[in-house]
Amino acid sequence: DIQLTQSPSFLSASLGHRVTITCRASQGISSDLAWYQQKPGKAPKLLIYAASTLQSGVPPRFSGSGSGTEFTLTVSSLQPEDFATYYCQQLNSYPITFGQGTRLEIK
Amino acid sequence: QVQLVESGGGVVQPGRSLGLSCAASGFSFSDYSMHWVRQAPDKGLEWVAVISYDGVKKYYADSVEGRFTISRDNSKNTLYLQMNSLRSEDTALYYCAKVRGGDGSFDPWGQGTLVTVSS
């Protein structure tokens, strides 16, 4: 199985700041990676697919990059609604796996 | 708009069975693979199973293989998850999710249905 390791697991940041979350895969997965945002009591929401493609309706302050084994999700200027938990997901092979999550909180 | 509504969750004793449903609307259900994903209380996301658009191909997480069965009825626009031999570690919020497109990502997700396995 392909393991995904996100770092950091917890992130505290201020409004307007730029943050980056990293997702590392245990083996190469090309660009078969997605990012999701989950707020308390809500279902996950797709932000980025194919490593770097912004899902329709997602603000352009979100961006994704990477290929192979290392990927990043960047939020360029944090807004109040961005404080949530973020998960990466690999879609290269079954079983599909998720990272353990990164909880982003207001500083 | 695309909508997925799960149902069937509840409290069940260990070793018993439970069936979940996911009613789909707003898209051509028979054209898309569908997934089940679960989330234990205060834990991360765990993929459970996938079924191809025509119901032919199915894959499962090792943790549920042999106990859970995914199925679909394209005439009813409904996805199912039959869960047998339930264990306490199966306690979770169960989401169904539609495949977005060729990349395979999940969009959207339903609101989830809670399964609690407890004596």
mmCIF file of C-alpha atoms in Angstrom:
data_model
loop_
_atom_site.group_PDB
_atom_site.id
_atom_site.type_symbol
_atom_site.label_atom_id
_atom_site.label_comp_id
_atom_site.label_asym_id
_atom_site.label_seq_id
_atom_site.Cartn_x
_atom_site.Cartn_y
_atom_site.Cartn_z
ATOM 1 C CA ASP A 1 0.000 0.000 0.000
ATOM 2 C CA ILE A 2 1.113 3.552 -0.689
ATOM 3 C CA GLN A 3 1.600 5.560 2.502
ATOM 4 C CA LEU A 4 1.076 9.325 2.533
ATOM 5 C CA THR A 5 2.729 11.426 5.210
ATOM 6 C CA GLN A 6 1.595 14.994 5.697
ATOM 7 C CA SER A 7 3.620 17.648 7.462
ATOM 8 C CA PRO A 8 3.016 19.378 9.653
ATOM 9 C CA SER A 9 0.144 17.607 11.430
ATOM 10 C CA PHE A 10 -0.807 20.865 13.114
ATOM 11 C CA LEU A 11 -0.275 24.399 11.893
ATOM 12 C CA SER A 12 -1.055 27.690 13.577
ATOM 13 C CA ALA A 13 -1.052 30.758 11.353
ATOM 14 C CA SER A 14 -2.403 34.289 11.154
ATOM 15 C CA LEU A 15 -4.917 35.809 8.782
ATOM 16 C CA GLY A 16 -3.310 36.996 5.578
ATOM 17 C CA HIS A 17 -0.282 34.754 5.969
ATOM 18 C CA ARG A 18 0.927 32.182 3.463
ATOM 19 C CA VAL A 19 1.048 28.541 4.507
ATOM 20 C CA THR A 20 2.306 25.395 2.860
ATOM 21 C CA ILE A 21 1.408 21.788 3.664
ATOM 22 C CA THR A 22 3.565 18.947 2.374
ATOM 23 C CA CYS A 23 2.457 15.436 1.441
ATOM 24 C CA ARG A 24 5.060 12.743 0.810
ATOM 25 C CA ALA A 25 4.235 9.411 -0.807
ATOM 26 C CA SER A 26 6.074 6.179 0.030
ATOM 27 C CA GLN A 27 6.514 5.509 -3.695
ATOM 28 C CA GLY A 28 6.056 7.462 -6.885
ATOM 29 C CA ILE A 29 2.469 8.296 -7.787
ATOM 30 C CA SER A 30 3.006 10.562 -10.808
ATOM 31 C CA SER A 31 0.472 13.389 -10.420
ATOM 32 C CA ASP A 32 -2.301 11.191 -9.042
ATOM 33 C CA LEU A 33 -2.902 13.285 -5.967
ATOM 34 C CA ALA A 34 -5.842 15.290 -4.651
ATOM 35 C CA TRP A 35 -6.286 17.702 -1.748
ATOM 36 C CA TYR A 36 -9.425 18.083 0.372
ATOM 37 C CA GLN A 37 -10.583 20.546 2.982
ATOM 38 C CA GLN A 38 -12.780 19.415 5.853
ATOM 39 C CA LYS A 39 -14.500 21.661 8.358
ATOM 40 C CA PRO A 40 -15.957 20.343 11.634
ATOM 41 C CA GLY A 41 -19.199 18.448 11.110
ATOM 42 C CA LYS A 42 -18.945 18.695 7.323
ATOM 43 C CA ALA A 43 -17.986 16.363 4.511
ATOM 44 C CA PRO A 44 -14.617 16.810 2.821
ATOM 45 C CA LYS A 45 -14.501 19.231 -0.100
ATOM 46 C CA LEU A 46 -12.257 18.751 -3.136
ATOM 47 C CA LEU A 47 -9.769 21.596 -3.591
ATOM 48 C CA ILE A 48 -7.115 20.328 -5.995
ATOM 49 C CA TYR A 49 -6.954 17.313 -8.307
ATOM 50 C CA ALA A 50 -4.211 15.892 -10.501
ATOM 51 C CA ALA A 51 -1.737 17.496 -8.071
ATOM 52 C CA SER A 52 -2.133 21.038 -9.371
ATOM 53 C CA THR A 53 -5.539 21.585 -10.980
ATOM 54 C CA LEU A 54 -7.872 23.859 -9.038
ATOM 55 C CA GLN A 55 -11.374 22.445 -8.672
ATOM 56 C CA SER A 56 -14.106 24.690 -10.062
ATOM 57 C CA GLY A 57 -15.318 27.223 -7.516
ATOM 58 C CA VAL A 58 -12.247 26.992 -5.279
ATOM 59 C CA PRO A 59 -10.575 30.367 -4.645
ATOM 60 C CA PRO A 60 -7.289 30.920 -6.516
ATOM 61 C CA ARG A 61 -5.421 31.547 -3.253
ATOM 62 C CA PHE A 62 -5.237 27.721 -3.095
ATOM 63 C CA SER A 63 -2.611 26.052 -5.245
ATOM 64 C CA GLY A 64 -1.020 22.643 -5.519
ATOM 65 C CA SER A 65 2.251 21.434 -6.927
ATOM 66 C CA GLY A 66 4.489 18.412 -7.131
ATOM 67 C CA SER A 67 4.802 15.034 -8.773
ATOM 68 C CA GLY A 68 6.325 11.686 -7.986
ATOM 69 C CA THR A 69 6.660 11.511 -4.219
ATOM 70 C CA GLU A 70 6.506 15.091 -2.958
ATOM 71 C CA PHE A 71 3.531 17.419 -3.153
ATOM 72 C CA THR A 72 2.514 20.714 -1.616
ATOM 73 C CA LEU A 73 -0.689 22.606 -0.965
ATOM 74 C CA THR A 74 -0.256 26.352 -0.543
ATOM 75 C CA VAL A 75 -2.738 28.934 0.674
ATOM 76 C CA SER A 76 -1.369 32.302 -0.367
ATOM 77 C CA SER A 77 -3.275 34.578 2.027
ATOM 78 C CA LEU A 78 -5.251 32.925 4.797
ATOM 79 C CA GLN A 79 -8.882 33.887 5.166
ATOM 80 C CA PRO A 80 -11.096 33.089 8.175
ATOM 81 C CA GLU A 81 -12.916 30.350 6.244
ATOM 82 C CA ASP A 82 -9.645 28.520 5.501
ATOM 83 C CA PHE A 83 -9.147 27.299 9.037
ATOM 84 C CA ALA A 84 -9.933 23.607 8.717
ATOM 85 C CA THR A 85 -8.286 20.200 8.344
ATOM 86 C CA TYR A 86 -6.622 19.344 5.042
ATOM 87 C CA TYR A 87 -6.031 15.871 3.620
ATOM 88 C CA CYS A 88 -4.030 14.635 0.672
ATOM 89 C CA GLN A 89 -5.167 11.505 -1.189
ATOM 90 C CA GLN A 90 -3.411 9.264 -3.673
ATOM 91 C CA LEU A 91 -5.358 7.830 -6.596
ATOM 92 C CA ASN A 92 -2.502 6.001 -8.285
ATOM 93 C CA SER A 93 -3.374 2.514 -7.096
ATOM 94 C CA TYR A 94 -5.714 0.604 -4.853
ATOM 95 C CA PRO A 95 -6.124 0.773 -1.977
ATOM 96 C CA ILE A 96 -6.672 4.501 -2.212
ATOM 97 C CA THR A 97 -5.026 6.149 0.778
ATOM 98 C CA PHE A 98 -5.205 9.479 2.573
ATOM 99 C CA GLY A 99 -2.655 11.395 4.529
ATOM 100 C CA GLN A 100 -3.266 11.686 8.266
ATOM 101 C CA GLY A 101 -4.457 15.270 7.951
ATOM 102 C CA THR A 102 -3.144 18.738 8.768
ATOM 103 C CA ARG A 103 -5.164 20.831 11.168
ATOM 104 C CA LEU A 104 -4.848 24.540 10.413
ATOM 105 C CA GLU A 105 -5.790 26.869 13.253
ATOM 106 C CA ILE A 106 -5.870 30.600 13.762
ATOM 107 C CA LYS A 107 -2.888 32.042 15.607
ATOM 108 C CA GLN B 1 -27.188 20.062 -8.659
ATOM 109 C CA VAL B 2 -25.348 16.880 -7.793
ATOM 110 C CA GLN B 3 -26.565 15.443 -4.518
ATOM 111 C CA LEU B 4 -25.658 12.330 -2.549
ATOM 112 C CA VAL B 5 -27.724 11.338 0.477
ATOM 113 C CA GLU B 6 -26.639 8.457 2.684
ATOM 114 C CA SER B 7 -28.977 6.549 4.959
ATOM 115 C CA GLY B 8 -29.136 3.365 6.995
ATOM 116 C CA GLY B 9 -26.735 4.134 9.805
ATOM 117 C CA GLY B 10 -27.476 3.282 13.409
ATOM 118 C CA VAL B 11 -26.367 1.362 16.463
ATOM 119 C CA VAL B 12 -25.622 -2.324 15.937
ATOM 120 C CA GLN B 13 -24.109 -5.037 18.096
ATOM 121 C CA PRO B 14 -20.726 -6.571 17.263
ATOM 122 C CA GLY B 15 -21.031 -9.455 14.832
ATOM 123 C CA ARG B 16 -24.300 -8.219 13.362
ATOM 124 C CA SER B 17 -25.019 -6.737 9.942
ATOM 125 C CA LEU B 18 -26.126 -3.377 8.614
ATOM 126 C CA GLY B 19 -26.829 -2.012 5.149
ATOM 127 C CA LEU B 20 -26.169 1.528 3.992
ATOM 128 C CA SER B 21 -27.646 3.316 0.981
ATOM 129 C CA CYS B 22 -26.595 6.380 -0.958
ATOM 130 C CA ALA B 23 -29.242 8.016 -3.129
ATOM 131 C CA ALA B 24 -27.785 9.989 -6.016
ATOM 132 C CA SER B 25 -29.378 12.770 -8.043
ATOM 133 C CA GLY B 26 -28.411 15.567 -10.396
ATOM 134 C CA PHE B 27 -26.089 13.560 -12.630
ATOM 135 C CA SER B 28 -26.020 10.470 -14.792
ATOM 136 C CA PHE B 29 -25.364 7.948 -12.031
ATOM 137 C CA SER B 30 -24.711 5.037 -14.364
ATOM 138 C CA ASP B 31 -21.726 6.855 -15.918
ATOM 139 C CA TYR B 32 -19.616 7.153 -12.757
ATOM 140 C CA SER B 33 -17.684 4.950 -10.393
ATOM 141 C CA MET B 34 -18.658 5.456 -6.769
ATOM 142 C CA HIS B 35 -16.806 5.119 -3.487
ATOM 143 C CA TRP B 36 -17.440 4.637 0.218
ATOM 144 C CA VAL B 37 -15.120 6.378 2.689
ATOM 145 C CA ARG B 38 -15.360 6.315 6.460
ATOM 146 C CA GLN B 39 -14.148 8.467 9.309
ATOM 147 C CA ALA B 40 -13.942 7.177 12.862
ATOM 148 C CA PRO B 41 -14.750 9.739 15.577
ATOM 149 C CA ASP B 42 -12.052 12.417 15.684
ATOM 150 C CA LYS B 43 -9.904 10.458 13.229
ATOM 151 C CA GLY B 44 -8.822 10.800 9.629
ATOM 152 C CA LEU B 45 -10.351 9.553 6.398
ATOM 153 C CA GLU B 46 -10.225 5.860 5.449
ATOM 154 C CA TRP B 47 -11.172 4.639 2.000
ATOM 155 C CA VAL B 48 -13.503 1.618 2.162
ATOM 156 C CA ALA B 49 -14.559 0.464 -1.291
ATOM 157 C CA VAL B 50 -15.170 1.400 -4.915
ATOM 158 C CA ILE B 51 -17.505 0.100 -7.595
ATOM 159 C CA SER B 52 -17.202 0.779 -11.311
ATOM 160 C CA TYR B 53 -19.934 2.562 -13.242
ATOM 161 C CA ASP B 54 -21.394 -0.742 -14.459
ATOM 162 C CA GLY B 55 -20.977 -2.635 -11.188
ATOM 163 C CA VAL B 56 -18.474 -5.072 -12.646
ATOM 164 C CA LYS B 57 -15.287 -4.010 -10.890
ATOM 165 C CA LYS B 58 -15.089 -3.721 -7.121
ATOM 166 C CA TYR B 59 -12.160 -3.101 -4.799
ATOM 167 C CA TYR B 60 -12.031 -3.075 -1.026
ATOM 168 C CA ALA B 61 -9.766 -1.950 1.780
ATOM 169 C CA ASP B 62 -8.056 -4.869 3.491
ATOM 170 C CA SER B 63 -9.811 -3.922 6.730
ATOM 171 C CA VAL B 64 -13.256 -4.735 5.251
ATOM 172 C CA GLU B 65 -12.457 -7.309 2.565
ATOM 173 C CA GLY B 66 -14.660 -10.375 2.977
ATOM 174 C CA ARG B 67 -17.057 -8.604 5.375
ATOM 175 C CA PHE B 68 -18.376 -5.649 3.354
ATOM 176 C CA THR B 69 -19.980 -5.721 -0.089
ATOM 177 C CA ILE B 70 -20.425 -2.703 -2.319
ATOM 178 C CA SER B 71 -23.157 -2.754 -4.949
ATOM 179 C CA ARG B 72 -25.291 -0.423 -7.018
ATOM 180 C CA ASP B 73 -28.638 -0.274 -8.754
ATOM 181 C CA ASN B 74 -28.353 2.064 -11.711
ATOM 182 C CA SER B 75 -32.090 1.891 -12.330
ATOM 183 C CA LYS B 76 -32.633 3.382 -8.868
ATOM 184 C CA ASN B 77 -29.607 5.717 -8.856
ATOM 185 C CA THR B 78 -28.537 4.148 -5.586
ATOM 186 C CA LEU B 79 -25.254 2.893 -4.152
ATOM 187 C CA TYR B 80 -25.153 0.342 -1.354
ATOM 188 C CA LEU B 81 -22.775 -0.970 1.272
ATOM 189 C CA GLN B 82 -23.674 -4.220 3.011
ATOM 190 C CA MET B 83 -21.662 -4.594 6.189
ATOM 191 C CA ASN B 84 -21.469 -7.997 7.886
ATOM 192 C CA SER B 85 -19.600 -9.254 10.953
ATOM 193 C CA LEU B 86 -19.325 -5.733 12.262
ATOM 194 C CA ARG B 87 -16.609 -4.866 14.756
ATOM 195 C CA SER B 88 -16.178 -2.000 17.185
ATOM 196 C CA GLU B 89 -13.464 -0.597 14.906
ATOM 197 C CA ASP B 90 -16.063 -0.193 12.134
ATOM 198 C CA THR B 91 -17.675 2.596 14.156
ATOM 199 C CA ALA B 92 -17.485 5.651 11.919
ATOM 200 C CA LEU B 93 -19.270 8.195 9.791
ATOM 201 C CA TYR B 94 -19.685 6.604 6.374
ATOM 202 C CA TYR B 95 -19.596 8.839 3.307
ATOM 203 C CA CYS B 96 -20.407 8.000 -0.277
ATOM 204 C CA ALA B 97 -18.573 9.962 -2.953
ATOM 205 C CA LYS B 98 -18.764 10.337 -6.693
ATOM 206 C CA VAL B 99 -15.705 10.187 -8.913
ATOM 207 C CA ARG B 100 -15.100 13.640 -10.355
ATOM 208 C CA GLY B 101 -13.684 12.548 -13.665
ATOM 209 C CA GLY B 102 -10.776 10.750 -15.298
ATOM 210 C CA ASP B 103 -8.360 11.715 -12.524
ATOM 211 C CA GLY B 104 -10.411 9.738 -10.005
ATOM 212 C CA SER B 105 -10.747 12.355 -7.300
ATOM 213 C CA PHE B 106 -13.899 12.454 -5.203
ATOM 214 C CA ASP B 107 -16.477 15.166 -5.774
ATOM 215 C CA PRO B 108 -18.919 15.635 -4.261
ATOM 216 C CA TRP B 109 -19.331 13.718 -1.020
ATOM 217 C CA GLY B 110 -22.556 13.006 0.802
ATOM 218 C CA GLN B 111 -23.186 14.281 4.314
ATOM 219 C CA GLY B 112 -22.477 10.879 5.844
ATOM 220 C CA THR B 113 -24.373 8.359 7.940
ATOM 221 C CA LEU B 114 -23.148 7.284 11.372
ATOM 222 C CA VAL B 115 -22.590 3.631 12.202
ATOM 223 C CA THR B 116 -21.949 2.723 15.829
ATOM 224 C CA VAL B 117 -20.951 -0.825 16.679
ATOM 225 C CA SER B 118 -21.483 -1.425 20.373
ATOM 226 C CA SER B 119 -22.947 -4.001 22.695
#
